[in-house]
Tab-separated table of C-alpha atoms in Angstrom:
chain	number	residue	atom	x	y	z
A	1	MET	CA	10.190	-27.931	-7.470
A	2	ALA	CA	10.473	-24.716	-5.357
A	3	GLU	CA	11.750	-25.476	-1.764
A	4	VAL	CA	9.323	-24.320	0.517
A	5	LYS	CA	10.220	-24.388	4.429
A	6	LEU	CA	8.037	-23.040	7.288
A	7	LEU	CA	9.696	-22.148	10.578
A	8	ARG	CA	6.967	-22.591	13.426
A	9	THR	CA	6.272	-23.797	16.917
A	10	TRP	CA	3.682	-26.489	17.499
A	11	SER	CA	1.579	-24.230	19.780
A	12	SER	CA	1.711	-20.482	18.218
A	13	PRO	CA	-1.396	-19.382	16.318
A	14	PHE	CA	0.478	-17.140	14.131
A	15	PRO	CA	2.418	-19.899	12.084
A	16	LEU	CA	-0.914	-21.902	11.831
A	17	ARG	CA	-2.157	-18.982	9.369
A	18	ILE	CA	0.916	-19.939	7.022
A	19	VAL	CA	0.114	-23.639	7.199
A	20	TRP	CA	-3.612	-23.214	6.407
A	21	ALA	CA	-2.485	-20.597	3.436
A	22	LEU	CA	-0.188	-23.262	2.059
A	23	GLN	CA	-2.431	-26.213	2.288
A	24	LEU	CA	-5.353	-24.228	0.726
A	25	LYS	CA	-3.149	-23.602	-2.173
A	26	GLY	CA	-1.842	-27.022	-2.254
A	27	VAL	CA	1.938	-26.124	-1.895
A	28	PRO	CA	3.857	-28.481	-0.328
A	29	TYR	CA	6.387	-27.751	2.273
A	30	GLU	CA	8.884	-28.882	4.966
A	31	THR	CA	7.650	-28.009	8.544
A	32	ILE	CA	10.697	-27.015	11.133
A	33	TYR	CA	9.706	-26.732	14.615
A	34	GLU	CA	11.471	-24.199	16.616
A	35	ASP	CA	11.731	-24.230	20.172
A	36	LEU	CA	11.642	-20.431	21.233
A	37	SER	CA	13.642	-20.937	24.491
A	38	ASN	CA	16.592	-22.154	22.661
A	39	LYS	CA	16.049	-20.639	18.874
A	40	SER	CA	17.827	-22.165	16.092
A	41	PRO	CA	20.609	-20.339	14.225
A	42	LEU	CA	18.260	-20.720	11.089
A	43	LEU	CA	15.537	-18.778	12.691
A	44	LEU	CA	18.010	-16.140	14.120
A	45	GLN	CA	19.643	-15.801	10.539
A	46	SER	CA	16.197	-15.656	8.742
A	47	ASN	CA	14.611	-13.253	11.027
A	48	PRO	CA	17.450	-11.269	12.605
A	49	VAL	CA	14.976	-8.202	13.482
A	50	HIS	CA	12.329	-9.722	15.336
A	51	LYS	CA	13.432	-13.487	16.153
A	52	LYS	CA	10.040	-14.922	15.613
A	53	VAL	CA	8.161	-17.628	14.162
A	54	PRO	CA	6.471	-17.890	11.636
A	55	VAL	CA	9.482	-17.807	8.766
A	56	LEU	CA	8.755	-18.717	5.207
A	57	LEU	CA	11.678	-20.135	3.459
A	58	HIS	CA	11.213	-20.072	-0.297
A	59	ASN	CA	14.241	-21.347	-2.439
A	60	GLY	CA	16.488	-20.025	0.515
A	61	ASN	CA	14.646	-16.554	0.734
A	62	ALA	CA	13.020	-15.746	4.119
A	63	VAL	CA	9.881	-14.140	4.754
A	64	VAL	CA	8.615	-13.004	8.002
A	65	GLU	CA	5.496	-11.706	10.053
A	66	SER	CA	2.473	-13.665	9.344
A	67	LEU	CA	0.236	-10.986	7.305
A	68	ILE	CA	3.097	-10.431	5.354
A	69	ILE	CA	3.676	-14.013	4.422
A	70	LEU	CA	0.016	-14.590	3.383
A	71	GLU	CA	0.291	-11.742	1.098
A	72	TYR	CA	3.538	-13.496	-0.256
A	73	VAL	CA	2.015	-16.827	-0.826
A	74	ASP	CA	-0.941	-15.376	-2.270
A	75	GLU	CA	1.042	-13.319	-4.858
A	76	THR	CA	3.443	-16.461	-5.269
A	77	TRP	CA	0.691	-19.427	-5.547
A	78	LYS	CA	-2.383	-18.013	-7.374
A	79	GLU	CA	-4.875	-20.937	-6.711
A	80	ASN	CA	-7.273	-20.263	-4.108
A	81	PRO	CA	-6.605	-16.342	-4.168
A	82	LEU	CA	-6.692	-15.297	-0.178
A	83	LEU	CA	-7.357	-11.755	-0.998
A	84	PRO	CA	-9.997	-10.677	-3.410
A	85	GLU	CA	-9.246	-9.027	-6.871
A	86	ASP	CA	-11.011	-5.496	-6.422
A	87	PRO	CA	-8.415	-3.022	-4.716
A	88	LEU	CA	-11.143	-1.554	-2.430
A	89	GLU	CA	-11.947	-5.096	-1.038
A	90	ARG	CA	-8.488	-5.825	-0.819
A	91	ALA	CA	-7.976	-2.767	1.568
A	92	THR	CA	-10.954	-3.714	3.459
A	93	ALA	CA	-9.542	-7.220	4.026
A	94	ARG	CA	-6.007	-5.748	5.034
A	95	PHE	CA	-7.890	-3.276	7.198
A	96	TRP	CA	-9.798	-6.338	9.256
A	97	ALA	CA	-6.812	-8.461	9.279
A	98	ARG	CA	-4.683	-5.671	10.883
A	99	TYR	CA	-7.722	-4.771	13.213
A	100	ILE	CA	-7.521	-8.286	14.300
A	101	ASP	CA	-3.766	-8.192	15.262
A	102	GLU	CA	-3.710	-4.817	16.650
A	103	LYS	CA	-7.134	-4.618	18.706
A	104	VAL	CA	-9.012	-8.056	18.915
A	105	LEU	CA	-6.297	-10.549	19.633
A	106	PRO	CA	-4.524	-8.280	22.288
A	107	SER	CA	-7.773	-7.538	24.053
A	108	ILE	CA	-8.773	-11.247	24.185
A	109	TRP	CA	-5.321	-12.104	25.478
A	110	GLU	CA	-5.402	-9.286	27.997
A	111	SER	CA	-8.812	-10.853	29.309
A	112	PHE	CA	-7.194	-14.179	29.664
A	113	THR	CA	-4.275	-13.194	31.566
A	114	LYS	CA	-6.392	-11.220	34.134
A	115	GLU	CA	-8.900	-12.247	37.005
A	116	GLY	CA	-11.961	-10.970	38.493
A	117	LYS	CA	-12.955	-7.469	37.883
A	118	GLU	CA	-10.134	-6.689	35.301
A	119	GLN	CA	-10.934	-9.973	33.535
A	120	GLU	CA	-14.571	-8.608	33.189
A	121	GLU	CA	-13.386	-5.068	31.817
A	122	GLY	CA	-11.028	-6.923	29.433
A	123	ILE	CA	-14.238	-9.007	28.227
A	124	VAL	CA	-15.994	-5.767	27.896
A	125	LYS	CA	-13.198	-4.542	25.917
A	126	ALA	CA	-13.023	-7.427	23.487
A	127	LYS	CA	-16.843	-7.565	22.926
A	128	GLU	CA	-16.743	-4.086	21.616
A	129	ASN	CA	-13.780	-4.837	19.274
A	130	LEU	CA	-15.563	-8.047	18.178
A	131	LYS	CA	-18.866	-6.157	17.580
A	132	TYR	CA	-17.180	-4.656	14.409
A	133	LEU	CA	-16.401	-8.318	12.962
A	134	GLU	CA	-19.916	-9.667	13.701
A	135	GLU	CA	-21.221	-6.575	11.803
A	136	GLU	CA	-18.580	-7.556	8.823
A	137	LEU	CA	-19.972	-10.915	8.614
A	138	LYS	CA	-23.661	-10.037	7.845
A	139	GLY	CA	-24.927	-11.724	4.913
A	140	LYS	CA	-21.563	-13.800	4.479
A	141	LYS	CA	-20.698	-17.240	5.332
A	142	PHE	CA	-17.018	-16.311	5.713
A	143	PHE	CA	-15.304	-13.003	5.755
A	144	GLY	CA	-14.083	-14.077	2.432
A	145	GLY	CA	-17.556	-14.300	1.374
A	146	GLU	CA	-18.395	-18.087	-0.010
A	147	LYS	CA	-14.921	-19.134	0.770
A	148	VAL	CA	-12.155	-18.439	3.034
A	149	GLY	CA	-10.322	-15.455	2.713
A	150	PHE	CA	-7.194	-13.503	4.340
A	151	VAL	CA	-9.398	-12.075	7.170
A	152	ASP	CA	-10.910	-15.731	8.184
A	153	ILE	CA	-7.271	-16.935	8.125
A	154	ALA	CA	-6.277	-14.032	10.220
A	155	LEU	CA	-8.936	-14.778	12.966
A	156	GLY	CA	-8.985	-18.431	12.630
A	157	TRP	CA	-6.876	-18.861	15.809
A	158	PHE	CA	-9.995	-17.296	17.833
A	159	ALA	CA	-12.313	-20.062	16.118
A	160	TYR	CA	-10.328	-22.726	18.286
A	161	ASN	CA	-8.930	-20.894	20.987
A	162	GLU	CA	-12.285	-19.377	22.338
A	163	SER	CA	-13.333	-22.670	23.963
A	164	LEU	CA	-9.843	-23.370	25.330
A	165	PHE	CA	-9.708	-19.883	27.152
A	166	GLU	CA	-13.304	-20.749	28.533
A	167	ASP	CA	-12.042	-24.024	29.709
A	168	VAL	CA	-9.097	-22.544	31.199
A	169	ALA	CA	-9.723	-19.072	32.567
A	170	GLY	CA	-13.831	-19.644	32.578
A	171	MET	CA	-14.122	-16.459	30.319
A	172	LYS	CA	-16.758	-16.708	27.573
A	173	VAL	CA	-16.688	-13.460	25.273
A	174	VAL	CA	-18.686	-14.894	22.244
A	175	THR	CA	-22.112	-16.188	23.079
A	176	LYS	CA	-24.440	-17.241	20.556
A	177	GLU	CA	-27.001	-14.402	21.732
A	178	GLU	CA	-24.641	-11.614	21.337
A	179	PHE	CA	-22.459	-12.816	18.240
A	180	PRO	CA	-24.777	-15.085	16.466
A	181	LEU	CA	-22.729	-14.770	13.144
A	182	LEU	CA	-19.384	-15.197	14.484
A	183	SER	CA	-20.343	-18.104	16.985
A	184	ALA	CA	-21.488	-19.834	13.837
A	185	TRP	CA	-18.507	-18.699	11.781
A	186	ALA	CA	-16.179	-20.056	14.374
A	187	VAL	CA	-18.091	-23.513	14.116
A	188	THR	CA	-18.175	-23.458	10.469
A	189	PHE	CA	-14.413	-22.481	9.948
A	190	ALA	CA	-12.780	-24.751	12.737
A	191	ASP	CA	-14.574	-27.619	11.204
A	192	LEU	CA	-13.175	-27.166	7.549
A	193	PRO	CA	-11.358	-30.217	6.573
A	194	ILE	CA	-7.903	-28.421	6.199
A	195	ILE	CA	-8.546	-26.251	9.166
A	196	LYS	CA	-9.507	-29.132	11.653
A	197	ASP	CA	-6.684	-31.436	10.547
A	198	ASN	CA	-4.167	-28.839	11.579
A	199	TRP	CA	-5.155	-27.747	15.063
A	200	PRO	CA	-2.681	-28.575	17.810
A	201	SER	CA	-3.567	-31.012	20.356
A	202	ARG	CA	-6.223	-29.628	22.331
A	203	ASP	CA	-5.073	-31.126	25.816
A	204	LYS	CA	-1.706	-30.093	25.114
A	205	LEU	CA	-2.652	-26.430	24.379
A	206	ILE	CA	-5.132	-26.459	27.468
A	207	ALA	CA	-1.759	-27.377	29.592
A	208	LYS	CA	0.457	-24.993	28.158
A	209	TYR	CA	-2.502	-22.089	28.359
A	210	GLN	CA	-3.066	-23.011	31.916
A	211	ALA	CA	0.839	-22.630	32.668
A	212	MET	CA	0.970	-19.688	30.861
A	213	ARG	CA	-1.756	-18.044	32.783
A	214	ASP	CA	-0.837	-19.332	36.103
A	215	SER	CA	2.905	-17.836	35.459
A	216	ILE	CA	1.644	-14.251	34.302
A	217	LEU	CA	-1.053	-14.060	37.403
A	218	LYS	CA	1.689	-14.813	39.770
A	219	GLU	CA	4.056	-11.928	38.423
B	1	MET	CA	-13.217	11.703	-13.814
B	2	ALA	CA	-12.705	9.669	-10.534
B	3	GLU	CA	-13.745	11.345	-7.296
B	4	VAL	CA	-10.860	11.511	-4.822
B	5	LYS	CA	-10.953	13.377	-1.566
B	6	LEU	CA	-8.260	13.124	1.252
B	7	LEU	CA	-8.991	13.699	4.446
B	8	ARG	CA	-5.944	15.016	6.684
B	9	THR	CA	-4.797	17.458	9.224
B	10	TRP	CA	-2.251	20.207	8.246
B	11	SER	CA	0.568	18.609	10.734
B	12	SER	CA	0.211	15.008	11.059
B	13	PRO	CA	2.957	12.938	9.136
B	14	PHE	CA	0.770	9.923	8.159
B	15	PRO	CA	-1.782	11.611	5.719
B	16	LEU	CA	1.158	13.176	4.319
B	17	ARG	CA	2.288	9.822	2.814
B	18	ILE	CA	-0.800	9.879	0.732
B	19	VAL	CA	-0.323	13.204	-0.597
B	20	TRP	CA	3.033	12.117	-1.691
B	21	ALA	CA	1.531	9.020	-3.420
B	22	LEU	CA	-1.191	10.721	-5.120
B	23	GLN	CA	1.131	13.707	-6.205
B	24	LEU	CA	3.523	11.105	-7.466
B	25	LYS	CA	1.158	9.240	-9.385
B	26	GLY	CA	-0.646	12.344	-10.513
B	27	VAL	CA	-3.841	11.726	-9.299
B	28	PRO	CA	-5.949	15.010	-8.868
B	29	TYR	CA	-7.617	15.108	-5.472
B	30	GLU	CA	-9.501	17.373	-3.046
B	31	THR	CA	-8.024	18.232	0.403
B	32	ILE	CA	-10.399	18.302	3.548
B	33	TYR	CA	-8.802	19.358	6.357
B	34	GLU	CA	-9.807	17.887	10.002
B	35	ASP	CA	-9.706	19.268	13.192
B	36	LEU	CA	-9.107	16.333	15.588
B	37	SER	CA	-10.541	18.364	18.454
B	38	ASN	CA	-13.667	18.616	16.819
B	39	LYS	CA	-13.871	15.809	14.249
B	40	SER	CA	-16.312	16.061	11.327
B	41	PRO	CA	-19.210	13.899	10.673
B	42	LEU	CA	-17.507	12.811	7.352
B	43	LEU	CA	-14.369	11.493	9.239
B	44	LEU	CA	-16.256	9.705	12.093
B	45	GLN	CA	-18.611	8.099	9.345
B	46	SER	CA	-15.733	7.279	6.983
B	47	ASN	CA	-13.533	5.779	9.773
B	48	PRO	CA	-15.765	4.937	12.449
B	49	VAL	CA	-13.211	2.455	14.052
B	50	HIS	CA	-10.094	4.445	14.756
B	51	LYS	CA	-11.546	8.176	13.893
B	52	LYS	CA	-8.212	8.949	12.557
B	53	VAL	CA	-6.761	10.698	9.546
B	54	PRO	CA	-5.769	9.839	6.563
B	55	VAL	CA	-9.031	8.714	5.089
B	56	LEU	CA	-8.855	8.310	1.226
B	57	LEU	CA	-12.501	8.833	-0.231
B	58	HIS	CA	-12.445	7.303	-3.575
B	59	ASN	CA	-15.693	7.550	-5.644
B	60	GLY	CA	-17.563	7.833	-1.859
B	61	ASN	CA	-15.516	4.722	-0.936
B	62	ALA	CA	-13.285	5.226	2.336
B	63	VAL	CA	-10.144	3.728	2.946
B	64	VAL	CA	-8.233	3.846	5.951
B	65	GLU	CA	-4.929	3.415	7.684
B	66	SER	CA	-1.895	5.282	5.728
B	67	LEU	CA	0.062	1.812	4.798
B	68	ILE	CA	-3.265	0.560	3.468
B	69	ILE	CA	-4.048	3.547	1.630
B	70	LEU	CA	-0.855	3.441	-0.070
B	71	GLU	CA	-1.368	0.116	-1.194
B	72	TYR	CA	-4.729	0.944	-2.646
B	73	VAL	CA	-3.562	3.767	-4.333
B	74	ASP	CA	-0.578	1.713	-6.091
B	75	GLU	CA	-3.098	-1.137	-6.992
B	76	THR	CA	-5.520	1.693	-8.397
B	77	TRP	CA	-3.136	4.310	-10.012
B	78	LYS	CA	-0.366	2.114	-11.882
B	79	GLU	CA	2.020	4.876	-12.885
B	80	ASN	CA	4.940	5.341	-10.804
B	81	PRO	CA	4.896	2.204	-8.985
B	82	LEU	CA	5.342	2.196	-5.175
B	83	LEU	CA	5.952	-1.495	-4.675
B	84	PRO	CA	8.263	-3.485	-6.817
B	85	GLU	CA	6.722	-6.290	-8.842
B	86	ASP	CA	8.772	-9.347	-7.281
B	87	PRO	CA	6.731	-11.016	-4.411
B	88	LEU	CA	10.074	-11.184	-2.298
B	89	GLU	CA	10.844	-7.625	-2.934
B	90	ARG	CA	7.292	-6.736	-1.988
B	91	ALA	CA	7.473	-8.902	1.041
B	92	THR	CA	10.569	-6.763	2.109
B	93	ALA	CA	9.179	-3.482	1.541
B	94	ARG	CA	6.102	-4.135	3.531
B	95	PHE	CA	8.288	-5.651	6.090
B	96	TRP	CA	10.307	-2.349	6.493
B	97	ALA	CA	7.261	-0.265	6.145
B	98	ARG	CA	5.599	-2.009	9.160
B	99	TYR	CA	9.071	-2.020	11.258
B	100	ILE	CA	9.143	1.704	10.884
B	101	ASP	CA	5.890	2.035	12.232
B	102	GLU	CA	5.901	-0.696	14.705
B	103	LYS	CA	9.317	0.236	15.976
B	104	VAL	CA	11.269	3.410	14.575
B	105	LEU	CA	8.690	5.793	14.859
B	106	PRO	CA	7.417	5.141	18.220
B	107	SER	CA	11.097	4.865	19.715
B	108	ILE	CA	11.738	8.528	18.075
B	109	TRP	CA	8.409	9.735	19.485
B	110	GLU	CA	9.730	8.212	22.602
B	111	SER	CA	12.709	10.013	23.065
B	112	PHE	CA	11.321	13.342	21.862
B	113	THR	CA	8.821	13.005	24.726
B	114	LYS	CA	11.405	12.336	27.505
B	115	GLU	CA	14.223	14.522	29.147
B	116	GLY	CA	17.788	13.499	30.264
B	117	LYS	CA	18.917	10.160	31.134
B	118	GLU	CA	15.457	8.463	29.734
B	119	GLN	CA	15.915	10.572	26.569
B	120	GLU	CA	19.466	9.430	26.147
B	121	GLU	CA	18.478	5.590	26.344
B	122	GLY	CA	15.344	6.206	24.088
B	123	ILE	CA	17.891	7.612	21.622
B	124	VAL	CA	20.049	4.552	22.098
B	125	LYS	CA	17.048	2.350	21.309
B	126	ALA	CA	16.269	4.358	18.249
B	127	LYS	CA	19.426	4.252	16.956
B	128	GLU	CA	19.326	0.333	17.234
B	129	ASN	CA	16.299	0.563	15.097
B	130	LEU	CA	17.361	2.662	12.681
B	131	LYS	CA	20.492	0.458	12.136
B	132	TYR	CA	18.618	-1.895	10.389
B	133	LEU	CA	17.488	0.864	7.882
B	134	GLU	CA	21.030	2.046	7.222
B	135	GLU	CA	21.787	-1.400	6.275
B	136	GLU	CA	18.974	-1.939	4.026
B	137	LEU	CA	20.286	1.410	1.833
B	138	LYS	CA	23.191	-0.175	1.172
B	139	GLY	CA	23.913	0.231	-2.551
B	140	LYS	CA	20.946	2.433	-3.054
B	141	LYS	CA	19.745	5.858	-3.386
B	142	PHE	CA	16.433	5.238	-2.248
B	143	PHE	CA	14.976	2.428	-0.173
B	144	GLY	CA	13.086	1.911	-3.592
B	145	GLY	CA	16.098	1.978	-5.220
B	146	GLU	CA	16.701	4.510	-8.255
B	147	LYS	CA	12.991	5.928	-7.524
B	148	VAL	CA	11.171	6.582	-4.338
B	149	GLY	CA	9.108	3.599	-3.295
B	150	PHE	CA	6.787	2.357	-0.358
B	151	VAL	CA	9.610	2.471	2.502
B	152	ASP	CA	10.573	5.975	1.591
B	153	ILE	CA	7.173	7.092	1.743
B	154	ALA	CA	6.839	5.470	4.782
B	155	LEU	CA	9.809	6.833	6.421
B	156	GLY	CA	9.878	9.997	4.523
B	157	TRP	CA	8.263	11.868	7.780
B	158	PHE	CA	11.534	11.289	9.465
B	159	ALA	CA	13.453	13.168	6.705
B	160	TYR	CA	11.811	16.141	7.876
B	161	ASN	CA	11.194	15.846	11.475
B	162	GLU	CA	14.799	14.912	12.634
B	163	SER	CA	15.664	18.269	12.468
B	164	LEU	CA	12.677	19.583	14.019
B	165	PHE	CA	13.348	17.337	17.029
B	166	GLU	CA	16.811	18.450	17.171
B	167	ASP	CA	15.387	21.941	17.500
B	168	VAL	CA	12.767	21.563	19.934
B	169	ALA	CA	14.282	18.720	22.176
B	170	GLY	CA	18.159	18.989	21.684
B	171	MET	CA	18.364	15.611	20.361
B	172	LYS	CA	19.927	14.082	17.562
B	173	VAL	CA	19.269	10.598	16.525
B	174	VAL	CA	21.046	10.179	12.817
B	175	THR	CA	24.467	11.610	12.498
B	176	LYS	CA	26.304	11.639	9.332
B	177	GLU	CA	29.154	9.444	11.270
B	178	GLU	CA	26.976	7.045	12.412
B	179	PHE	CA	24.442	6.821	9.597
B	180	PRO	CA	26.042	8.110	6.597
B	181	LEU	CA	23.600	6.729	4.262
B	182	LEU	CA	20.621	7.527	6.127
B	183	SER	CA	21.533	11.045	6.309
B	184	ALA	CA	22.170	11.511	2.679
B	185	TRP	CA	18.864	9.894	2.090
B	186	ALA	CA	17.161	12.351	4.379
B	187	VAL	CA	18.356	15.221	2.384
B	188	THR	CA	17.872	13.823	-0.916
B	189	PHE	CA	14.381	12.764	-0.083
B	190	ALA	CA	13.190	15.806	1.832
B	191	ASP	CA	14.527	18.127	-1.372
B	192	LEU	CA	12.731	16.138	-4.205
B	193	PRO	CA	10.113	18.558	-5.622
B	194	ILE	CA	6.891	16.540	-4.799
B	195	ILE	CA	8.065	16.076	-1.445
B	196	LYS	CA	9.662	19.449	-0.447
B	197	ASP	CA	6.545	21.145	-2.074
B	198	ASN	CA	4.179	19.650	0.640
B	199	TRP	CA	6.309	20.023	3.968
B	200	PRO	CA	4.053	21.714	6.658
B	201	SER	CA	5.520	25.043	7.856
B	202	ARG	CA	8.453	24.648	9.757
B	203	ASP	CA	7.907	27.328	12.114
B	204	LYS	CA	4.159	26.062	12.789
B	205	LEU	CA	5.461	22.649	13.230
B	206	ILE	CA	8.155	23.718	15.625
B	207	ALA	CA	5.555	25.547	17.771
B	208	LYS	CA	3.043	22.454	17.542
B	209	TYR	CA	5.705	20.038	18.639
B	210	GLN	CA	7.211	22.418	21.489
B	211	ALA	CA	3.733	22.670	22.868
B	212	MET	CA	2.916	18.886	22.435
B	213	ARG	CA	6.501	18.279	24.190
B	214	ASP	CA	6.157	20.518	27.078
B	215	SER	CA	2.377	19.068	27.755
B	216	ILE	CA	3.593	15.371	27.936
B	217	LEU	CA	6.603	16.332	30.040
B	218	LYS	CA	4.149	18.238	32.459
B	219	GLU	CA	2.094	14.953	32.990
């Protein structure tokens, strides 16, 4: 049997993408938890450039960067494809996944780590970014259509963290009124068996994000 | 015949990737030159999110972002594959292409738009980034092996601009002593027929980069 190992932390959203993808495809794997304040030799050796998680080890070969790992997983294990077959639809899915990493998640994080007027401005920007995704969901249950796909997995973190960020920072980005499709998507996605079973502890995450936010605001 | 159009500017390095890819694959296409200070309705409509070139129009459908277009081109026209077949090698090529966009090109641009000590520090950083690419070329003619591939096309711009930046900003990042493989690669790559035939005018580029640098330094 192929030997698959996943280097992750308990809390980081990016390795979670790989957890979901492997489980959706039914690939058995071993989890190795990393402490990023004391990185293991295995992590440093398998991702010498960025020294970050996730790292997927497959028969000893390392694949890094979550969206690149997702493509690797999709090409290696064909069940439950994440990307569609049509080249144009594949390009569109890749586009939105990159957009989520380059625009959506940074703008949400930016709002989360600010207060007052700066936070409000950040939320305006985050909403502008999310409007494209709302549009993209028109007529679809998931970004992937009837089933979870590449873009759903890329954005998945947000389906859970939106309410955590509300608790911690009193911010609300996605309201049902402004984002009816995205709101419904977040509920449906977060509640899927494989997704739901793998969320980190809500209490622990809240404590962690609270501490991170406090520390950033103090800087 | 399929209708392929490429929206580009005369000078931007990113559309050049698509020019090379289409020509390597023998795909006939029409070029539409954009003036980014006065973007055409076609550009704004086909890339509403980023409003940037390159845009590839194929039978009226838009594909944007140069690395995503390269994958689309590779999946649509199979001759002269840019990515290898093996999933692990594909992941590695995608990794280095992203690394070039996220680390290498920004660090070179950063050095180019600075002076004195700041420029020197930028060059140190750029060299650190490039060392990984030097390592990656060991035992190979191109990043793609015996033939030009995805990573060669991603880095290609540098093979030409390195000497322009030397002329304009008096900076030298890649010396033969420190980067023997990368130096040899740049010469070989820049001189390939399809690559060489599509470089923008050296004099015009020098004038443009000189003006850009002057304007940034004045800020």
